[in-house]
GROMACS .gro file of C-alpha atoms in nm:
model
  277
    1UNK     CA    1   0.243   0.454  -2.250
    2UNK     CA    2   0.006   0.513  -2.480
    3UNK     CA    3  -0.138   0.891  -2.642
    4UNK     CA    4  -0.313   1.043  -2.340
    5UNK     CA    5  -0.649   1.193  -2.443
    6UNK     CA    6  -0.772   1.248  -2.128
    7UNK     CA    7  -0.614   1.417  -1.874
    8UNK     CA    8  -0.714   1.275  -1.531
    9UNK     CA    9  -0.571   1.523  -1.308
   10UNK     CA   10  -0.857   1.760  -1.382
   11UNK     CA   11  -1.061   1.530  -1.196
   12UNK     CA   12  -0.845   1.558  -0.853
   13UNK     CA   13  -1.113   1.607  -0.566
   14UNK     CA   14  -1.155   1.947  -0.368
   15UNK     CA   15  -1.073   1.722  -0.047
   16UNK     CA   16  -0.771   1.547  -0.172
   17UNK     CA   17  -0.476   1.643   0.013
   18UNK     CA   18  -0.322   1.738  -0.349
   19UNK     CA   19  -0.545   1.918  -0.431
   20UNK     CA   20  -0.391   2.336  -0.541
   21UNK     CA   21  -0.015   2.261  -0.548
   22UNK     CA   22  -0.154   1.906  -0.658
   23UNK     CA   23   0.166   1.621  -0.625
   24UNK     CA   24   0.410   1.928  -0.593
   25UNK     CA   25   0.392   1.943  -0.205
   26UNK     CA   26   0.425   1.567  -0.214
   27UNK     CA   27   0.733   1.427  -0.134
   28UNK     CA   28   0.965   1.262  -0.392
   29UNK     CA   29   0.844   0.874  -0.388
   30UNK     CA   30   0.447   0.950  -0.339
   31UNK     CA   31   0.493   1.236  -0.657
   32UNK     CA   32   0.687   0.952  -0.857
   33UNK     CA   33   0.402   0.718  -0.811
   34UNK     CA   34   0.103   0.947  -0.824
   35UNK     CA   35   0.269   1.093  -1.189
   36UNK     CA   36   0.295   0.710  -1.270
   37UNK     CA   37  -0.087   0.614  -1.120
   38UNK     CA   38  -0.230   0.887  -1.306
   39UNK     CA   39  -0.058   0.800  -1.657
   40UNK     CA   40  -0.220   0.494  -1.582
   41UNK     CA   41  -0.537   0.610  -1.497
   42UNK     CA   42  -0.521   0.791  -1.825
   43UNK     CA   43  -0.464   0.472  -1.975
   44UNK     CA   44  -0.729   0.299  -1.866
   45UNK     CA   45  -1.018   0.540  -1.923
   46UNK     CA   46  -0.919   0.607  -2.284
   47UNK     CA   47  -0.962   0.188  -2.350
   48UNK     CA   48  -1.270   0.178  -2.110
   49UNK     CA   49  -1.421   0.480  -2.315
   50UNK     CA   50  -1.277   0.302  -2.635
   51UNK     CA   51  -1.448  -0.007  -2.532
   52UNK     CA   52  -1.586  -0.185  -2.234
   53UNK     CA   53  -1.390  -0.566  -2.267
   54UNK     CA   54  -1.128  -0.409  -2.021
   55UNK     CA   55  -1.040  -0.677  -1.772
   56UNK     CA   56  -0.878  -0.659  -1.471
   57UNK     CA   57  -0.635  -0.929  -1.579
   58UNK     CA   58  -0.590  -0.615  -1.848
   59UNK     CA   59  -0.501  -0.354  -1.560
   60UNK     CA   60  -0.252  -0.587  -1.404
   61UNK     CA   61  -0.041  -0.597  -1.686
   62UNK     CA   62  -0.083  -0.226  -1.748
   63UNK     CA   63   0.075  -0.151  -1.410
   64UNK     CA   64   0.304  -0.453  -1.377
   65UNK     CA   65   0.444  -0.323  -1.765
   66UNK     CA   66   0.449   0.074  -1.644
   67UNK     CA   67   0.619   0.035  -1.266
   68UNK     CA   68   0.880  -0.202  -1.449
   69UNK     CA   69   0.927   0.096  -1.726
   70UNK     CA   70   0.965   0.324  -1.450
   71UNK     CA   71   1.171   0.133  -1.199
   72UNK     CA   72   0.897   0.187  -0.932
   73UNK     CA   73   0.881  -0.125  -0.633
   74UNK     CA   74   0.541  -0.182  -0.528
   75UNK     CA   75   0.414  -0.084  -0.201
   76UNK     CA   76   0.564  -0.416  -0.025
   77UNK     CA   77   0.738  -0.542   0.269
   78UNK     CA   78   1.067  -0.774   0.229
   79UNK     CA   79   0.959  -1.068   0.024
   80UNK     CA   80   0.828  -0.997  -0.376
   81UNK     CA   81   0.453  -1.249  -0.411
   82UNK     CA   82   0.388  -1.339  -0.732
   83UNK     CA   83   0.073  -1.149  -0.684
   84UNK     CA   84   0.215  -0.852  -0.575
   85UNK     CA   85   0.100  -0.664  -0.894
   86UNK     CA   86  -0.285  -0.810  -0.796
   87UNK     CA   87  -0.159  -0.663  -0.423
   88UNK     CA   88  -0.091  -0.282  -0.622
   89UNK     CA   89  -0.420  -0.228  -0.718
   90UNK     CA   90  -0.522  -0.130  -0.407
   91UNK     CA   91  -0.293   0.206  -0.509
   92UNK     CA   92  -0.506   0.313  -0.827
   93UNK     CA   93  -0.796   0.216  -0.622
   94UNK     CA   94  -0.714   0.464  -0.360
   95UNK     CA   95  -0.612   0.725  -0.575
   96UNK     CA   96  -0.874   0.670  -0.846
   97UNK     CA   97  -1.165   0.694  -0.587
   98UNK     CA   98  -1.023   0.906  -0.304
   99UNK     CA   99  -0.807   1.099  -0.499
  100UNK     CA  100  -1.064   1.155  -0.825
  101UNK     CA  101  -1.371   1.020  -0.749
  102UNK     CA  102  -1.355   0.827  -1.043
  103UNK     CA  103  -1.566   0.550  -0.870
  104UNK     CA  104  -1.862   0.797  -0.903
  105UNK     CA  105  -1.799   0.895  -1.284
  106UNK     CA  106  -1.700   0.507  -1.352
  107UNK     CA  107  -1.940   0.298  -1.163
  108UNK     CA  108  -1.941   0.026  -1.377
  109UNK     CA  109  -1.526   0.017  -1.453
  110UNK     CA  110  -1.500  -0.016  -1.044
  111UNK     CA  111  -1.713  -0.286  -1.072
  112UNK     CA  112  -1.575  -0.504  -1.353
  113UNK     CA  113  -1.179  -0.405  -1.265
  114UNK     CA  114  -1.206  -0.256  -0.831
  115UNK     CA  115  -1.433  -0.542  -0.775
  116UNK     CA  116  -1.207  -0.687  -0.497
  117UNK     CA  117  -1.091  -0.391  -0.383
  118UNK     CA  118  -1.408  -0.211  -0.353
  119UNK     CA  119  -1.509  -0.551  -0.092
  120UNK     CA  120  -1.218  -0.499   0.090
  121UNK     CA  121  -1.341  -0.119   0.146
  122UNK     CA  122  -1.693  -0.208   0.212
  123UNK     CA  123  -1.548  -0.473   0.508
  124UNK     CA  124  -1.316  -0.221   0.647
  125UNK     CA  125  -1.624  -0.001   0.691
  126UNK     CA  126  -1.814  -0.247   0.865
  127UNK     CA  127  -1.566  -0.364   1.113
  128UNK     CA  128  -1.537   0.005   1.239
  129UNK     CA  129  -1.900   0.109   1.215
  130UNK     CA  130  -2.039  -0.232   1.373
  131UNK     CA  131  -1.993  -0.421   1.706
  132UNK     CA  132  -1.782  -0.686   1.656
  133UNK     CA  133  -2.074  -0.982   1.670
  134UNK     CA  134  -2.276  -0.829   1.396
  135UNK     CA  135  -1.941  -0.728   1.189
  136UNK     CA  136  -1.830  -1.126   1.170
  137UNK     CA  137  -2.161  -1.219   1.073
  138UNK     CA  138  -2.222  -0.948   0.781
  139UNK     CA  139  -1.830  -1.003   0.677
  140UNK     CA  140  -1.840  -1.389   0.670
  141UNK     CA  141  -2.176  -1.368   0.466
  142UNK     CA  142  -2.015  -1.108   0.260
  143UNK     CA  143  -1.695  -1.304   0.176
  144UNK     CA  144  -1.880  -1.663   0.193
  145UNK     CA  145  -1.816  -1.793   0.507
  146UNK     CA  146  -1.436  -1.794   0.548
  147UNK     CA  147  -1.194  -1.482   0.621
  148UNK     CA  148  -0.820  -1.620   0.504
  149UNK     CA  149  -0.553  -1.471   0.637
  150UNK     CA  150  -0.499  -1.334   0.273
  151UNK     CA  151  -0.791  -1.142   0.299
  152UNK     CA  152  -0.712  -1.003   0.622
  153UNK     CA  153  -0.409  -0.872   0.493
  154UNK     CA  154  -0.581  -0.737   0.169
  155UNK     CA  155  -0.816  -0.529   0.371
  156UNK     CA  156  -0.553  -0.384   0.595
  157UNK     CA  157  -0.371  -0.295   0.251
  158UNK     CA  158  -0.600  -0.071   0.159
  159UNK     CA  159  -0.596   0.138   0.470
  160UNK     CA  160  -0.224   0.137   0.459
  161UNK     CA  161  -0.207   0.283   0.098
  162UNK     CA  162  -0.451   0.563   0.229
  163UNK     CA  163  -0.236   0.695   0.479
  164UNK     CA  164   0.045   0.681   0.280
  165UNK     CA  165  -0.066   0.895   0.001
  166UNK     CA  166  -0.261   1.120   0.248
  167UNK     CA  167  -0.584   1.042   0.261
  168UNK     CA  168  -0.625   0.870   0.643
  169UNK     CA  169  -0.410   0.865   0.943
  170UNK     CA  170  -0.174   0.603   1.160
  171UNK     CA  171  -0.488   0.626   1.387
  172UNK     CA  172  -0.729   0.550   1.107
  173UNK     CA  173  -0.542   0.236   1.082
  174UNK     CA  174  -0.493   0.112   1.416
  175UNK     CA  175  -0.880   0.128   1.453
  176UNK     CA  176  -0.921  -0.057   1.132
  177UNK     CA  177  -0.656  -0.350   1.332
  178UNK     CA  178  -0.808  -0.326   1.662
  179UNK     CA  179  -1.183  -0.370   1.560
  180UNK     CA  180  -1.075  -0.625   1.310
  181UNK     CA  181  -0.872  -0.869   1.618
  182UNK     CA  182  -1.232  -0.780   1.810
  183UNK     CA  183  -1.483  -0.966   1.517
  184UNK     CA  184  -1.152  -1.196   1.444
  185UNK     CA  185  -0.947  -1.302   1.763
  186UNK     CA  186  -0.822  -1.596   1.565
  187UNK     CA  187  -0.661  -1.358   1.307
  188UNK     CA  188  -0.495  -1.158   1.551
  189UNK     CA  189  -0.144  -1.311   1.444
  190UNK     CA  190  -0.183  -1.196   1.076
  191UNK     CA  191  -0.281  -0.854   1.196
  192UNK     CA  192   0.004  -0.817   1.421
  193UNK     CA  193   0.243  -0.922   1.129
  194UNK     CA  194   0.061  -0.682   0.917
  195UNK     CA  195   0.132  -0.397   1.181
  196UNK     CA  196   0.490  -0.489   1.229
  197UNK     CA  197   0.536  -0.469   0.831
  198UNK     CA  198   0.337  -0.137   0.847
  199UNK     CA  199   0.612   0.009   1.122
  200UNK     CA  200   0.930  -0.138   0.902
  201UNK     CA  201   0.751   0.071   0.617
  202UNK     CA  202   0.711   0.408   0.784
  203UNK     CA  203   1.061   0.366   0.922
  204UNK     CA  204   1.204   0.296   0.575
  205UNK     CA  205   1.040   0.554   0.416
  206UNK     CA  206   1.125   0.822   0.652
  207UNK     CA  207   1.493   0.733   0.578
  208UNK     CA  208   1.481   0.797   0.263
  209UNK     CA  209   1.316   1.122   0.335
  210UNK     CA  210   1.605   1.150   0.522
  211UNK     CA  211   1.385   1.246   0.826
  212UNK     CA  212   1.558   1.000   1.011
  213UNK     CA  213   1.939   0.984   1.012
  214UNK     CA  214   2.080   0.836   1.296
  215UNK     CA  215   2.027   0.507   1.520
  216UNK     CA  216   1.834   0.732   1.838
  217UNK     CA  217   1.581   0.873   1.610
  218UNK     CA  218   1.535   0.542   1.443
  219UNK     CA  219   1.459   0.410   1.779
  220UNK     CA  220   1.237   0.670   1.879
  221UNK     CA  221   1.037   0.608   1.567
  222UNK     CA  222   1.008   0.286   1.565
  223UNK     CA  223   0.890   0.239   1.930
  224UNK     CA  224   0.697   0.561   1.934
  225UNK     CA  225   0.514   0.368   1.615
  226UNK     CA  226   0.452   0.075   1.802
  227UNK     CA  227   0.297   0.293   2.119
  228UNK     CA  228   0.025   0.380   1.831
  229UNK     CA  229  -0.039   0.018   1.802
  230UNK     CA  230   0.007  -0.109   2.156
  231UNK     CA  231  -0.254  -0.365   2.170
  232UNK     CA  232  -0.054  -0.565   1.954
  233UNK     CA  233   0.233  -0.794   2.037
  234UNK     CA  234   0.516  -0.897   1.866
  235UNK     CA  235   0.525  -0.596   1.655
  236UNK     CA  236   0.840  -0.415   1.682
  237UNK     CA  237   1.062  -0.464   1.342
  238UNK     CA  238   1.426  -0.588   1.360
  239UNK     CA  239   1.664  -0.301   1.176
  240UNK     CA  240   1.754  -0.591   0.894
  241UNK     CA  241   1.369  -0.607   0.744
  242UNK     CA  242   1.389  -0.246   0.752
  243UNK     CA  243   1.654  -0.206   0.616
  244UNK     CA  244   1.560  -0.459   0.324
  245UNK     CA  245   1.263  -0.264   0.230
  246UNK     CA  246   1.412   0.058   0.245
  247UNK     CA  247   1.725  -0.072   0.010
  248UNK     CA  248   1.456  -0.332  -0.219
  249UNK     CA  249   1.126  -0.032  -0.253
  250UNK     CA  250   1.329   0.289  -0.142
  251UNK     CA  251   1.625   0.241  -0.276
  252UNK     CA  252   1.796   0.378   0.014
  253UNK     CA  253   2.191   0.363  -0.066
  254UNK     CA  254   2.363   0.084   0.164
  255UNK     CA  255   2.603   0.390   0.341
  256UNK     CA  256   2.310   0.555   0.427
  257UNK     CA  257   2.135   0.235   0.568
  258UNK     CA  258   2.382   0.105   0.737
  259UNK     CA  259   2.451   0.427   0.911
  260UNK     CA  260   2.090   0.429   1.069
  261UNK     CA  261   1.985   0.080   1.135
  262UNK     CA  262   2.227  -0.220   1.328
  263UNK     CA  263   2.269  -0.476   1.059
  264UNK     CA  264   2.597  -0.469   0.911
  265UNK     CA  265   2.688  -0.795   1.068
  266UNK     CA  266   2.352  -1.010   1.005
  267UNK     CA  267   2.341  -0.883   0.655
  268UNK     CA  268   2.673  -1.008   0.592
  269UNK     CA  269   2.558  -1.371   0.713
  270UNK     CA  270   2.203  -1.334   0.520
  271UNK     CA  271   2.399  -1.257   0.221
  272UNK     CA  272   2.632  -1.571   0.277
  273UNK     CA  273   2.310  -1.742   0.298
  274UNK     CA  274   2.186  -1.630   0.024
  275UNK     CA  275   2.488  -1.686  -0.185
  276UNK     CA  276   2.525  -2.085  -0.071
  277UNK     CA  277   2.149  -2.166  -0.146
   0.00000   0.00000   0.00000
């Protein structure tokens, strides 16, 4: 990383949840990436400030080079996109602007680099602040008259990240999913899949907090999740993609996984699988 001459911390907002004890209260994972983020951040106001021809092809590499220096998974389910680094700026988006407020002090760097994820804000807005008629309308005229299933995803992304570095709640989010299947019944699938990836997540995560340590409270949680986002089907995770996101982003060790979720057996046969292919 290069000589930081700003120090972007300074900026943390009187309303972030940080804010006093600033990452210290954080747990291990969210401090390891907000350290990380705001290196970055550093990073990219000393070139914007330096000069303006920052891209955000530019960023990408910045944060694909710094989480491989660091050994830091993206926020992701099971599978690894080849966008997935395009995916991860939805994290210095949220902390950068709801963390710093650096949208307001860098207008014109949110709009060259955030340009994507700043829409995806703006349309999570309007699908819970409008009925669902006039939300379609303004989204689809917004977005040029198609929502892929991409997108839907992308805007649900952004949501996610804010609750889980603190800045929105579980509820937050199943309003986002519920007034988005309202303006889009034909993208209810993709939402769905989105929640059940979003449950697999918390689960994983709370394992390696080690919050949750045996097979009842694993249960508990994950159904007790899916209560939050009951008018949903299908969105209940199997124990194997949870466990493959909290060995693959967590880095959970195997004992420990295999002591809270039932997959010993089909991971044996998805590793044959694997193995023969």
């Amino acid at each position: 990383m290069c000589t930081i001459e700003h120090d972007v911390r300074g900026y943390v907002l009187s309303s972030s949840p940080w804010r006093g004890g600033l990452v210290a209260r954080a747990d291990k994972d969210v401090q390891r990436r907000l350290n990380l983020l705001f290196d970055i951040w550093n990073a990219i106001i000393n070139k914007w400030e330096q000069e303006t021809r920052l891209t955000r092809e530019d960023v990408v590499e910045l944060l694909k080079r710094e989480y491989g220096r660091e050994r830091i998974s993206p926020l992701r389910g099971a599978s690894l996109p080849e966008d997935i680094f395009d995916k991860e700026m939805a994290s210095l988006y949220v902390v950068g602007k709801y963390g710093m407020g650096l949208d307001e002090q860098y207008p014109e760097l949110f709009d060259k680099v955030f340009y994507l994820e700043s829409r995806y804000d703006k349309i999570a807005e309007i699908l819970i602040t409008s009925p669902p008629e006039e939300a379609r309308d303004r989204i689809l005229a917004l977005v040029g008259g198609t929502l892929s299933d991409n997108t839907i995803a992308r805007i649900l992304r952004i949501r996610f990240t804010m609750v889980y570095f603190g800045f929105d709640t579980e509820e937050s989010l199943n309003r986002l999913a519920e007034a988005m299947a309202k303006a889009f019944p034909d993208k209810e699938k993709i939402i769905s899949k989105y929640i059940r990836f979003y449950i697999a997540f918390k689960v994983a995560s709370e394992i390696y907090r080690g919050r949750v340590r045996d097979r009842i409270t694993k249960e508990a949680l994950k159904q007790g999740t899916a209560l939050t986002f009951s008018g949903f089907q299908g969105t209940i995770p199997d124990d194997l993609y949870i466990m493959r996101i909290a060995r693959e982003v967590f880095r959970v060790p195997e004992k420990v996984a295999f002591r809270v979720l039932a997959t010993q057996g089909k991971d044996r046969r998805a590793r044959r699988e694997k193995g023969r292919a």
